[in-house]
Short mmCIF file of C-alpha atoms and ligand atoms in Angstrom, two decimals:
data_model
loop_
_atom_site.label_atom_id
_atom_site.label_comp_id
_atom_site.label_asym_id
_atom_site.label_seq_id
_atom_site.Cartn_x
_atom_site.Cartn_y
_atom_site.Cartn_z
CA MET A 1091 18.99 -12.63 -25.06
CA ILE A 1092 19.24 -13.66 -21.37
CA ASP A 1093 16.53 -16.00 -20.09
CA TYR A 1094 15.68 -13.98 -16.98
CA ARG A 1095 13.47 -15.27 -14.18
CA ARG A 1096 9.92 -13.90 -14.56
CA LEU A 1097 8.39 -11.78 -11.87
CA ARG A 1098 4.70 -11.25 -11.90
CA VAL A 1099 3.71 -7.62 -11.55
CA ALA A 1100 0.16 -6.55 -10.58
CA LEU A 1101 -0.78 -2.82 -11.19
CA LEU A 1102 -3.73 -1.36 -9.19
CA GLY A 1103 -4.90 1.77 -10.89
CA ALA A 1104 -4.47 3.15 -14.42
CA GLY A 1105 -5.12 6.90 -13.67
CA SER A 1106 -2.65 9.73 -14.37
CA VAL A 1107 0.32 7.79 -12.90
CA GLY A 1108 -0.74 4.16 -13.31
CA SER A 1109 -1.39 4.43 -16.99
CA GLN A 1110 2.02 5.84 -17.54
CA VAL A 1111 3.60 3.17 -15.44
CA ALA A 1112 1.90 0.50 -17.45
CA ASP A 1113 3.01 2.06 -20.72
CA LEU A 1114 6.59 2.28 -19.69
CA LEU A 1115 6.54 -1.20 -18.18
CA LEU A 1116 5.42 -2.52 -21.65
CA ALA A 1117 7.47 -0.31 -23.80
CA HIS A 1118 10.81 -0.79 -21.97
CA SER A 1119 10.43 -4.34 -20.92
CA ASP A 1120 13.78 -5.53 -22.20
CA GLU A 1121 15.78 -2.65 -20.72
CA LEU A 1122 14.01 -3.01 -17.31
CA ALA A 1123 14.74 -6.68 -17.37
CA ASP A 1124 18.52 -6.01 -17.79
CA ARG A 1125 18.41 -3.49 -14.97
CA ALA A 1126 16.35 -5.59 -12.62
CA GLY A 1127 17.86 -8.89 -13.38
CA ALA A 1128 14.34 -10.31 -13.94
CA ALA A 1129 11.70 -10.13 -16.49
CA LEU A 1130 8.81 -7.94 -15.24
CA GLU A 1131 5.58 -9.45 -16.53
CA LEU A 1132 2.72 -7.08 -16.20
CA ALA A 1133 0.00 -9.61 -15.16
CA GLY A 1134 -2.91 -7.25 -15.10
CA ILE A 1135 -4.20 -3.73 -14.30
CA ALA A 1136 -7.02 -3.33 -11.80
CA VAL A 1137 -9.35 -0.39 -12.46
CA ARG A 1138 -12.84 0.73 -11.40
CA ASP A 1139 -14.31 1.13 -14.90
CA LEU A 1140 -13.02 -0.93 -17.85
CA ASP A 1141 -14.36 1.57 -20.28
CA ALA A 1142 -13.03 4.82 -18.65
CA PRO A 1143 -10.91 7.04 -20.97
CA ARG A 1144 -7.20 6.56 -20.39
CA ASP A 1145 -4.22 8.95 -20.90
CA VAL A 1146 -2.53 6.22 -22.84
CA GLU A 1147 -3.96 3.28 -24.79
CA LEU A 1148 -3.44 0.06 -22.73
CA PRO A 1149 -4.07 -3.56 -23.91
CA ARG A 1150 -7.69 -4.20 -23.06
CA ASP A 1151 -7.05 -7.81 -22.04
CA LEU A 1152 -4.84 -6.62 -19.07
CA LEU A 1153 -7.61 -4.52 -17.62
CA THR A 1154 -9.69 -6.06 -14.78
CA THR A 1155 -12.08 -4.90 -11.99
CA ASP A 1156 -11.05 -7.90 -9.84
CA ALA A 1157 -7.97 -6.57 -7.86
CA ASP A 1158 -8.19 -9.39 -5.25
CA THR A 1159 -7.61 -12.10 -7.76
CA LEU A 1160 -4.95 -10.11 -9.58
CA ILE A 1161 -2.88 -9.74 -6.39
CA VAL A 1162 -2.90 -13.48 -5.69
CA GLY A 1163 0.44 -15.05 -6.81
CA SER A 1164 2.06 -11.63 -7.71
CA ASP A 1165 5.65 -10.91 -6.80
CA ILE A 1166 5.33 -7.11 -6.93
CA VAL A 1167 2.13 -5.18 -6.48
CA ILE A 1168 2.07 -1.55 -7.56
CA GLU A 1169 -0.72 0.40 -5.85
CA LEU A 1170 -1.64 3.59 -7.67
CA MET A 1171 -5.33 3.80 -6.84
CA GLY A 1172 -5.01 6.54 -4.17
CA GLY A 1173 -7.15 7.07 -1.17
CA ILE A 1174 -7.36 4.81 1.95
CA GLU A 1175 -9.77 1.92 1.06
CA PRO A 1176 -9.58 -0.31 -0.84
CA ALA A 1177 -5.85 0.65 -1.26
CA ARG A 1178 -4.97 -0.27 2.37
CA SER A 1179 -6.63 -3.70 2.24
CA HIS A 1180 -5.01 -4.53 -1.09
CA ILE A 1181 -1.62 -3.57 0.16
CA LEU A 1182 -2.03 -5.71 3.26
CA ALA A 1183 -3.24 -8.60 1.22
CA ALA A 1184 -0.21 -8.26 -1.12
CA LEU A 1185 2.28 -8.16 1.77
CA ASN A 1186 0.65 -11.11 3.52
CA SER A 1187 0.97 -13.06 0.30
CA GLY A 1188 4.74 -12.40 0.24
CA ALA A 1189 4.67 -9.73 -2.44
CA ASP A 1190 6.74 -6.54 -2.23
CA VAL A 1191 4.73 -3.37 -2.62
CA VAL A 1192 5.36 -0.11 -4.59
CA THR A 1193 2.95 2.77 -3.81
CA GLY A 1194 2.78 6.54 -4.28
CA ASN A 1195 -0.01 6.77 -1.82
CA LYS A 1196 0.95 9.54 0.66
CA ALA A 1197 -2.45 9.86 2.15
CA LEU A 1198 -2.42 6.21 3.06
CA LEU A 1199 1.17 6.08 4.30
CA ALA A 1200 0.76 9.22 6.42
CA THR A 1201 -2.28 7.73 8.17
CA HIS A 1202 -1.68 3.92 8.09
CA GLY A 1203 2.07 3.79 7.49
CA ALA A 1204 2.80 2.01 10.83
CA GLU A 1205 0.32 -0.72 10.19
CA ILE A 1206 1.63 -1.24 6.68
CA PHE A 1207 5.32 -1.32 7.73
CA ASP A 1208 4.53 -3.68 10.57
CA ALA A 1209 2.71 -6.00 8.18
CA ALA A 1210 5.82 -5.93 5.77
CA ASP A 1211 8.17 -6.63 8.69
CA GLN A 1212 6.08 -9.66 9.83
CA VAL A 1213 6.59 -11.38 6.47
CA GLY A 1214 10.01 -10.00 5.53
CA ALA A 1215 8.62 -8.05 2.58
CA SER A 1216 9.49 -4.36 1.56
CA VAL A 1217 7.30 -1.33 0.82
CA TYR A 1218 8.74 1.26 -1.63
CA TYR A 1219 7.21 4.66 -1.86
CA GLU A 1220 9.53 7.14 -3.72
CA ALA A 1221 6.53 8.65 -5.51
CA ALA A 1222 4.70 9.46 -2.38
CA VAL A 1223 6.70 12.62 -1.73
CA ALA A 1224 7.59 15.20 -4.41
CA GLY A 1225 6.68 13.15 -7.37
CA ALA A 1226 9.66 12.37 -9.62
CA ILE A 1227 12.26 13.77 -7.17
CA PRO A 1228 14.47 11.14 -5.54
CA ILE A 1229 14.16 12.07 -1.86
CA ILE A 1230 12.87 8.90 -0.09
CA ARG A 1231 15.90 6.88 -1.14
CA PRO A 1232 18.40 9.58 -0.30
CA LEU A 1233 16.90 9.87 3.19
CA ARG A 1234 16.51 6.11 3.86
CA ASP A 1235 19.72 4.98 2.35
CA SER A 1236 22.29 7.64 1.25
CA LEU A 1237 21.97 9.72 4.50
CA ALA A 1238 21.47 6.71 6.78
CA GLY A 1239 24.87 7.28 8.23
CA ASP A 1240 24.38 11.04 8.93
CA ARG A 1241 22.21 13.03 11.22
CA VAL A 1242 19.54 15.13 9.58
CA GLN A 1243 19.04 18.37 11.45
CA ARG A 1244 16.39 20.04 9.32
CA ILE A 1245 14.38 19.56 6.10
CA MET A 1246 12.62 22.45 4.43
CA GLY A 1247 10.50 21.33 1.58
CA ILE A 1248 8.33 22.80 -1.09
CA VAL A 1249 6.30 19.69 -1.53
CA ASN A 1250 3.08 20.76 -2.98
CA GLY A 1251 3.18 21.89 -6.51
CA THR A 1252 -0.31 23.48 -6.73
CA THR A 1253 0.43 25.88 -3.88
CA ASN A 1254 3.76 26.74 -5.24
CA TYR A 1255 2.34 27.40 -8.61
CA ILE A 1256 -0.28 29.70 -6.98
CA LEU A 1257 2.07 31.57 -4.75
CA ASP A 1258 4.69 31.88 -7.51
CA ARG A 1259 2.17 33.51 -9.90
CA MET A 1260 0.81 35.73 -7.17
CA ASP A 1261 4.42 36.87 -6.68
CA SER A 1262 5.41 37.32 -10.32
CA GLU A 1263 2.13 38.55 -11.88
CA GLY A 1264 0.32 40.02 -8.90
CA ALA A 1265 -2.62 37.79 -9.81
CA GLU A 1266 -5.38 36.79 -7.34
CA MET A 1267 -5.29 33.32 -5.78
CA ALA A 1268 -8.88 32.27 -6.93
CA ASP A 1269 -8.03 32.85 -10.66
CA ILE A 1270 -4.74 30.92 -10.39
CA LEU A 1271 -6.25 28.00 -8.61
CA ALA A 1272 -8.67 27.56 -11.54
CA ASP A 1273 -5.74 27.36 -13.82
CA ALA A 1274 -4.07 24.85 -11.59
CA GLN A 1275 -7.04 22.61 -11.64
CA ARG A 1276 -7.37 22.95 -15.39
CA LEU A 1277 -3.69 21.90 -15.84
CA GLY A 1278 -4.26 18.80 -13.57
CA TYR A 1279 -1.87 19.91 -10.83
CA ALA A 1280 -4.51 20.04 -7.97
CA GLU A 1281 -5.99 17.19 -6.15
CA ALA A 1282 -9.62 16.21 -6.95
CA ASP A 1283 -10.50 18.29 -3.82
CA PRO A 1284 -8.19 21.27 -4.15
CA THR A 1285 -8.72 22.00 -0.49
CA THR A 1286 -6.24 19.12 0.07
CA ASP A 1287 -3.64 21.32 -1.66
CA ILE A 1288 -4.44 24.87 -0.55
CA GLU A 1289 -5.22 24.05 3.11
CA GLY A 1290 -1.88 22.17 3.43
CA PHE A 1291 -3.28 18.63 3.88
CA ASP A 1292 -1.21 17.16 1.13
CA ALA A 1293 1.91 18.82 2.30
CA ALA A 1294 1.32 17.71 5.82
CA GLN A 1295 1.02 14.09 4.68
CA LYS A 1296 4.36 14.47 2.98
CA ALA A 1297 5.98 16.08 5.84
CA ALA A 1298 4.92 13.24 8.17
CA ILE A 1299 6.61 10.84 5.80
CA LEU A 1300 9.79 12.94 5.44
CA ALA A 1301 10.14 13.48 9.13
CA SER A 1302 9.55 9.81 9.92
CA LEU A 1303 12.38 8.86 7.64
CA ALA A 1304 14.81 11.68 8.65
CA PHE A 1305 14.46 11.28 12.25
CA HIS A 1306 13.96 7.48 12.48
CA THR A 1307 10.65 8.11 14.35
CA SER A 1308 7.08 7.25 13.48
CA VAL A 1309 5.44 10.66 13.01
CA PRO A 1310 1.67 10.53 13.03
CA LEU A 1311 -0.13 12.82 10.77
CA ASP A 1312 -2.00 14.61 13.71
CA ALA A 1313 1.41 15.58 15.19
CA VAL A 1314 2.13 17.83 12.09
CA HIS A 1315 1.06 21.41 12.57
CA ARG A 1316 -0.73 22.50 9.41
CA GLU A 1317 -1.73 25.90 7.96
CA GLY A 1318 -2.69 26.52 4.27
CA ILE A 1319 -2.27 29.44 2.01
CA THR A 1320 -5.82 30.76 1.84
CA SER A 1321 -5.03 33.70 4.16
CA ILE A 1322 -2.19 35.03 1.97
CA THR A 1323 -3.21 38.19 0.13
CA LYS A 1324 -1.71 39.97 -2.85
CA ALA A 1325 -0.85 42.84 -0.44
CA GLU A 1326 1.07 40.39 1.70
CA MET A 1327 2.97 39.09 -1.36
CA ASP A 1328 3.81 42.67 -2.41
CA ALA A 1329 4.94 43.55 1.09
CA ALA A 1330 7.16 40.40 1.14
CA ARG A 1331 8.82 41.23 -2.09
CA HIS A 1332 9.40 44.81 -0.96
CA ALA A 1333 11.22 43.47 2.11
CA GLY A 1334 13.40 41.06 0.07
CA TYR A 1335 11.36 37.93 0.77
CA VAL A 1336 8.98 35.50 -1.06
CA ILE A 1337 6.17 33.55 0.57
CA LYS A 1338 6.27 29.74 0.10
CA LEU A 1339 4.23 27.02 1.68
CA LEU A 1340 7.04 25.11 3.49
CA ALA A 1341 7.15 21.68 5.10
CA VAL A 1342 9.60 22.12 7.94
CA CYS A 1343 10.85 19.08 9.77
CA GLU A 1344 13.42 19.98 12.40
CA ARG A 1345 15.55 18.32 15.24
CA VAL A 1346 15.08 20.61 18.29
CA THR A 1347 15.94 20.95 21.80
CA GLY A 1348 12.76 21.53 23.84
CA ARG A 1349 12.36 23.31 27.19
CA ASP A 1350 11.93 19.99 29.00
CA VAL A 1351 13.52 17.47 26.64
CA ASP A 1352 17.12 17.03 25.42
CA GLU A 1353 16.05 16.04 21.82
CA ALA A 1354 12.79 16.27 20.06
CA ILE A 1355 11.41 17.04 16.60
CA SER A 1356 9.01 19.67 15.22
CA VAL A 1357 7.05 19.00 12.01
CA ARG A 1358 5.01 21.73 10.55
CA VAL A 1359 3.55 23.11 7.38
CA TYR A 1360 2.71 26.82 6.90
CA PRO A 1361 3.30 29.74 4.56
CA ALA A 1362 6.50 31.42 5.51
CA LEU A 1363 8.79 34.08 4.24
CA ILE A 1364 12.19 33.13 2.94
CA ARG A 1365 14.81 35.45 1.67
CA ARG A 1366 14.84 35.81 -2.12
CA ASP A 1367 18.52 34.53 -2.23
CA HIS A 1368 17.69 31.31 -0.44
CA PRO A 1369 17.72 28.27 -2.94
CA LEU A 1370 14.11 27.54 -2.23
CA ALA A 1371 13.04 30.98 -3.40
CA SER A 1372 13.99 30.11 -6.84
CA VAL A 1373 11.67 27.14 -7.03
CA HIS A 1374 9.08 28.35 -9.52
CA GLY A 1375 5.84 27.05 -10.95
CA VAL A 1376 4.62 23.51 -10.14
CA ASN A 1377 8.13 22.37 -9.25
CA ASN A 1378 9.01 20.96 -5.83
CA ALA A 1379 12.31 21.07 -3.88
CA VAL A 1380 13.48 19.59 -0.62
CA PHE A 1381 16.38 21.29 1.26
CA VAL A 1382 18.11 18.94 3.61
CA GLU A 1383 20.59 20.14 6.28
CA ALA A 1384 22.60 17.23 7.68
CA GLU A 1385 25.24 17.22 10.27
CA ALA A 1386 28.09 15.80 8.04
CA ALA A 1387 26.88 16.23 4.55
CA GLY A 1388 25.92 19.97 5.04
CA ASN A 1389 23.20 21.42 2.82
CA LEU A 1390 21.62 19.39 0.03
CA MET A 1391 18.89 20.36 -2.28
CA PHE A 1392 16.67 18.01 -4.30
CA TYR A 1393 14.68 19.67 -7.09
CA GLY A 1394 12.30 18.77 -9.95
CA ALA A 1395 8.87 17.77 -11.01
CA GLY A 1396 6.73 17.18 -7.86
CA ALA A 1397 3.70 15.99 -9.70
CA GLY A 1398 2.58 14.76 -13.22
CA GLY A 1399 1.70 11.30 -14.51
CA VAL A 1400 4.81 10.44 -16.56
CA GLN A 1401 7.27 12.20 -14.13
CA THR A 1402 5.79 10.35 -11.19
CA ALA A 1403 5.94 7.05 -13.17
CA SER A 1404 9.73 7.48 -13.22
CA ALA A 1405 9.89 7.25 -9.38
CA VAL A 1406 7.45 4.30 -9.41
CA LEU A 1407 9.43 2.36 -11.89
CA GLY A 1408 12.77 2.94 -10.01
CA ASP A 1409 10.97 1.36 -7.07
CA VAL A 1410 9.80 -1.45 -9.18
CA VAL A 1411 13.35 -2.31 -10.26
CA SER A 1412 14.54 -2.10 -6.56
CA ALA A 1413 11.70 -4.46 -5.49
CA ALA A 1414 12.62 -6.89 -8.34
CA ARG A 1415 16.31 -6.83 -7.40
CA ARG A 1416 15.45 -7.57 -3.72
CA HIS A 1417 13.05 -10.28 -4.75
CA ILE A 1418 15.74 -11.98 -6.79
CA ALA A 1419 18.35 -11.58 -4.00
CA GLY A 1420 16.02 -13.02 -1.38
CA GLY A 1421 16.16 -12.48 2.32
CA ALA A 1422 14.07 -10.22 4.45
CA GLY A 1423 13.40 -6.62 3.28
CA VAL A 1424 14.90 -3.71 5.30
CA GLY A 1425 12.13 -2.37 7.52
CA GLU A 1426 11.53 1.25 8.50
CA SER A 1427 13.87 2.62 11.08
CA THR A 1428 11.82 4.17 13.91
CA ARG A 1429 13.93 3.29 16.82
CA ALA A 1430 14.95 6.86 17.69
CA ASN A 1431 11.24 7.40 18.71
CA LEU A 1432 11.81 11.14 19.44
CA PRO A 1433 8.91 13.15 20.92
CA VAL A 1434 7.18 15.56 18.51
CA LEU A 1435 6.80 19.01 20.06
CA ASP A 1436 3.69 21.09 19.48
CA ILE A 1437 3.77 24.30 17.52
CA GLY A 1438 3.92 26.42 20.76
CA HIS A 1439 7.50 25.31 21.31
CA VAL A 1440 8.77 26.27 17.86
CA VAL A 1441 11.56 28.84 17.81
CA THR A 1442 11.83 30.95 14.64
CA ARG A 1443 11.78 34.49 13.42
CA TYR A 1444 8.58 36.36 12.68
CA GLN A 1445 7.34 39.33 10.77
CA VAL A 1446 4.32 40.99 12.42
CA THR A 1447 2.38 43.69 10.43
CA LEU A 1448 0.20 45.99 12.38
CA GLU A 1449 -2.08 48.99 11.46
CA VAL A 1450 -1.61 51.43 14.44
CA ASP A 1451 -2.81 54.89 15.36
CA ASP A 1452 -0.47 57.54 14.03
CA ARG A 1453 0.02 59.53 17.24
CA PRO A 1454 2.89 60.13 19.88
CA GLY A 1455 3.93 57.20 22.06
CA VAL A 1456 2.48 54.42 19.90
CA LEU A 1457 5.79 52.91 18.68
CA ALA A 1458 7.02 52.92 22.38
CA ARG A 1459 3.81 51.28 23.44
CA VAL A 1460 4.15 48.46 20.74
CA ALA A 1461 7.84 48.03 21.67
CA GLY A 1462 6.82 47.66 25.29
CA ILE A 1463 4.34 44.96 24.72
CA LEU A 1464 6.85 43.01 22.55
CA SER A 1465 9.51 43.39 25.17
CA GLU A 1466 7.06 42.17 28.03
CA GLY A 1467 6.33 39.21 25.90
CA ARG A 1468 10.02 38.29 25.47
CA VAL A 1469 9.91 39.06 21.76
CA SER A 1470 12.96 40.98 20.61
CA ILE A 1471 12.59 43.43 17.71
CA ALA A 1472 15.22 43.05 14.81
CA THR A 1473 13.77 45.51 12.36
CA VAL A 1474 10.87 47.98 12.18
CA GLU A 1475 9.55 49.73 9.07
CA GLN A 1476 6.77 52.39 9.38
CA THR A 1477 4.66 53.69 6.51
CA ILE A 1478 2.24 56.56 7.30
CA GLN A 1479 -1.29 56.49 5.87
CA PRO A 1480 -2.53 60.09 6.16
CA GLY A 1481 -6.03 60.78 7.58
CA PRO A 1482 -9.14 61.81 5.44
CA ASP A 1483 -8.00 65.35 5.24
CA GLY A 1484 -4.53 64.22 3.90
CA THR A 1485 -2.76 65.46 7.09
CA ALA A 1486 -0.03 63.24 8.56
CA GLY A 1487 -0.65 62.48 12.28
CA THR A 1488 -4.42 62.15 11.97
CA GLY A 1489 -4.56 58.73 10.20
CA SER A 1490 -2.85 55.44 10.89
CA ALA A 1491 0.51 53.86 10.45
CA ARG A 1492 1.53 50.47 9.15
CA LEU A 1493 4.33 48.81 11.23
CA VAL A 1494 6.18 45.93 9.76
CA ILE A 1495 8.13 44.38 12.72
CA GLY A 1496 10.72 41.73 12.10
CA THR A 1497 11.62 39.84 15.28
CA HIS A 1498 14.68 37.96 16.44
CA LYS A 1499 14.07 34.27 17.12
CA ALA A 1500 11.19 33.82 19.59
CA VAL A 1501 9.19 31.02 20.97
CA GLU A 1502 5.95 30.62 19.13
CA GLN A 1503 3.82 30.58 22.34
CA ASP A 1504 5.48 33.83 23.47
CA LEU A 1505 4.79 35.41 20.08
CA ASP A 1506 1.31 34.18 19.94
CA GLU A 1507 0.41 35.67 23.44
CA THR A 1508 2.19 38.95 22.50
CA VAL A 1509 0.17 39.22 19.28
CA GLN A 1510 -2.99 38.67 21.21
CA ARG A 1511 -2.04 41.50 23.68
CA LEU A 1512 -1.18 43.76 20.75
CA ALA A 1513 -4.49 43.03 19.09
CA ALA A 1514 -6.27 43.99 22.28
CA ASP A 1515 -4.43 47.21 22.81
CA ASP A 1516 -6.01 50.60 22.15
CA VAL A 1517 -3.17 51.80 19.88
CA VAL A 1518 -3.44 48.83 17.54
CA VAL A 1519 -6.20 49.25 14.80
CA ARG A 1520 -5.60 45.60 13.58
CA VAL A 1521 -3.05 42.91 13.24
CA VAL A 1522 -2.65 42.69 9.52
CA SER A 1523 -0.58 39.55 9.44
CA VAL A 1524 1.83 37.39 11.27
CA LEU A 1525 4.23 35.28 9.20
CA ARG A 1526 7.18 33.05 10.17
CA VAL A 1527 10.52 33.73 8.65
CA GLU A 1528 12.42 30.50 7.73
CA GLY A 1529 15.76 29.66 6.25
CA ASP A 1530 18.21 31.93 7.98
P1 NDP B 2516 -6.04 8.87 -10.49
O1 NDP B 2516 -7.25 9.24 -9.69
O2 NDP B 2516 -5.72 9.44 -11.79
O3 NDP B 2516 -6.25 7.25 -10.75
C1 NDP B 2516 -6.67 6.32 -9.87
C2 NDP B 2516 -6.77 5.00 -10.55
O4 NDP B 2516 -7.22 4.01 -9.59
C3 NDP B 2516 -7.84 4.95 -11.67
O5 NDP B 2516 -7.36 4.18 -12.74
C4 NDP B 2516 -9.03 4.27 -11.04
O6 NDP B 2516 -9.82 3.49 -11.95
C5 NDP B 2516 -8.33 3.32 -10.02
N1 NDP B 2516 -9.21 3.12 -8.84
C6 NDP B 2516 -9.51 3.93 -7.92
N2 NDP B 2516 -10.40 3.29 -6.98
C7 NDP B 2516 -10.36 1.99 -7.41
C8 NDP B 2516 -11.14 0.92 -6.88
N3 NDP B 2516 -11.77 0.96 -5.81
N4 NDP B 2516 -10.98 -0.34 -7.58
C9 NDP B 2516 -10.14 -0.39 -8.72
N5 NDP B 2516 -9.60 0.70 -9.22
C10 NDP B 2516 -9.64 1.88 -8.59
O7 NDP B 2516 -4.85 8.91 -9.42
P2 NDP B 2516 -3.32 9.27 -9.70
O8 NDP B 2516 -2.78 8.40 -10.88
O9 NDP B 2516 -3.29 10.80 -9.93
O10 NDP B 2516 -2.66 8.97 -8.36
C11 NDP B 2516 -2.39 7.66 -7.94
C12 NDP B 2516 -1.60 7.75 -6.64
O11 NDP B 2516 -0.37 8.40 -6.93
C13 NDP B 2516 -2.24 8.50 -5.57
O12 NDP B 2516 -2.01 7.85 -4.31
C14 NDP B 2516 -1.64 9.87 -5.62
O13 NDP B 2516 -1.65 10.48 -4.40
C15 NDP B 2516 -0.18 9.47 -6.06
N6 NDP B 2516 0.56 10.56 -6.65
C16 NDP B 2516 0.00 11.16 -7.75
C17 NDP B 2516 0.80 12.17 -8.44
C18 NDP B 2516 0.20 12.88 -9.60
O14 NDP B 2516 0.84 13.75 -10.11
N7 NDP B 2516 -1.01 12.51 -10.10
C19 NDP B 2516 2.04 12.58 -7.95
C20 NDP B 2516 2.51 11.77 -6.83
C21 NDP B 2516 1.81 10.84 -6.19
P3 NDP B 2516 -10.62 4.20 -13.17
O15 NDP B 2516 -9.66 4.71 -13.97
O16 NDP B 2516 -11.42 3.06 -13.73
O17 NDP B 2516 -11.56 5.16 -12.42
N1 HSE B 2517 -1.60 17.89 -5.83
C1 HSE B 2517 -0.27 17.50 -5.63
C2 HSE B 2517 0.52 18.67 -5.82
C3 HSE B 2517 0.06 16.40 -6.54
O1 HSE B 2517 0.05 19.74 -6.16
O2 HSE B 2517 1.86 18.65 -5.35
C4 HSE B 2517 1.36 15.68 -6.16
O3 HSE B 2517 1.31 15.07 -4.86
#
């Protein structure tokens, strides 16, 4: 048996992920030592309540409510408490004491990432956060290391398992959103406050992290445009399927050329239509996937479990091994690369395709009128499908018509103003929906 140098590991949090990390650290200590080149000694596990029920049985003598003392003298601190405070203060204290930090805390990194990475730079420590985006899926390391020599053009990610689970079941079973959300909560996919999932906050945090890495730019959370899935109806799902699309909540991070700037980025989260033959369309259930388009590498897709205690623990332990190897090798950690410092354009500058569904009067000249408004707004029509809804007496020409208009690429601001003009026009009964079309 090799007499490895011992590294002291402090674990903060023993919930869904933390308890599994502790279990695996203890169960596989010999293998992990061989891989890391150091013995990883779990010095303690900080929790809120020593008597709380745990997913796995943990040695009682490792549990403590005193995280501050546990951190002192540790070589690696694993933060799996979640939330902003006290996680932020503990991470800063760990870095300032010379420890490397492993965290899965997307909410913290998306809001206080710059402060944390600066603190790590100051002392030459490293922060590892593979678990913060898409659970078990390796995507942080591929963006940070494997693709460091390439230029990422675009990322489209399904990065929230709860919303994918909901939309997938709405698509496949025709079920209503509220019923499926209850299942997602029961199965433990959703955040404690499910608004975080269904209103797109969780995906926006992950988009900010992905865009920062991919474009070597510090992207603040408030620069991410965010829309959730609560407006998506079963009728829209059916219409999407009929037209050969599926609706997914996408995190889109894109390198773009703006009207006034040579190079900028756009980071946005919204439900969008993608063609059913796109690789992201086949991401079902609670799974996540990140589709990366890079200049030299071409298209890459990273797929797997985006949540779950033991699955996410795999990503955490990979980071712990990396942190241990770095600690043994010595020298300063590799800081975050943010030197490109590209401007983040607002949603109004986004250029994409749209599908606009209108309910209009069924009378002569209506189609021409709608086409005219779109043309005046610089929105070019690609496809139109009309379905007649007869009037009360069953006669065509007395009721309304549903128009599903697919556009060519248009600027969001132009599209938005055009939709407002359509909504205000006499021939339009109502704007049923406006959805972006991504991925082609
Ligand atoms: P849980 O809520 O299940 O667990 C949180 C743990 O932290 C609990 O053990 C809790 O103690 C402890 N804790 C919370 N606040 C304090 C405090 N003030 N002092 C001491 N201990 C505290 O969270 P998860 O395991 O689900 O998530 C952990 C992190 O991983 C989060 O940042 C999350 O976003 C991220 N993540 C989670 C995924 C998942 O599938 N669950 C997937 C990817 C990332 P006690 O048990 O005593 O209450
Ligand atoms: N609630 C999150 C999800 C957990 O559904 O993806 C993983 O971050």
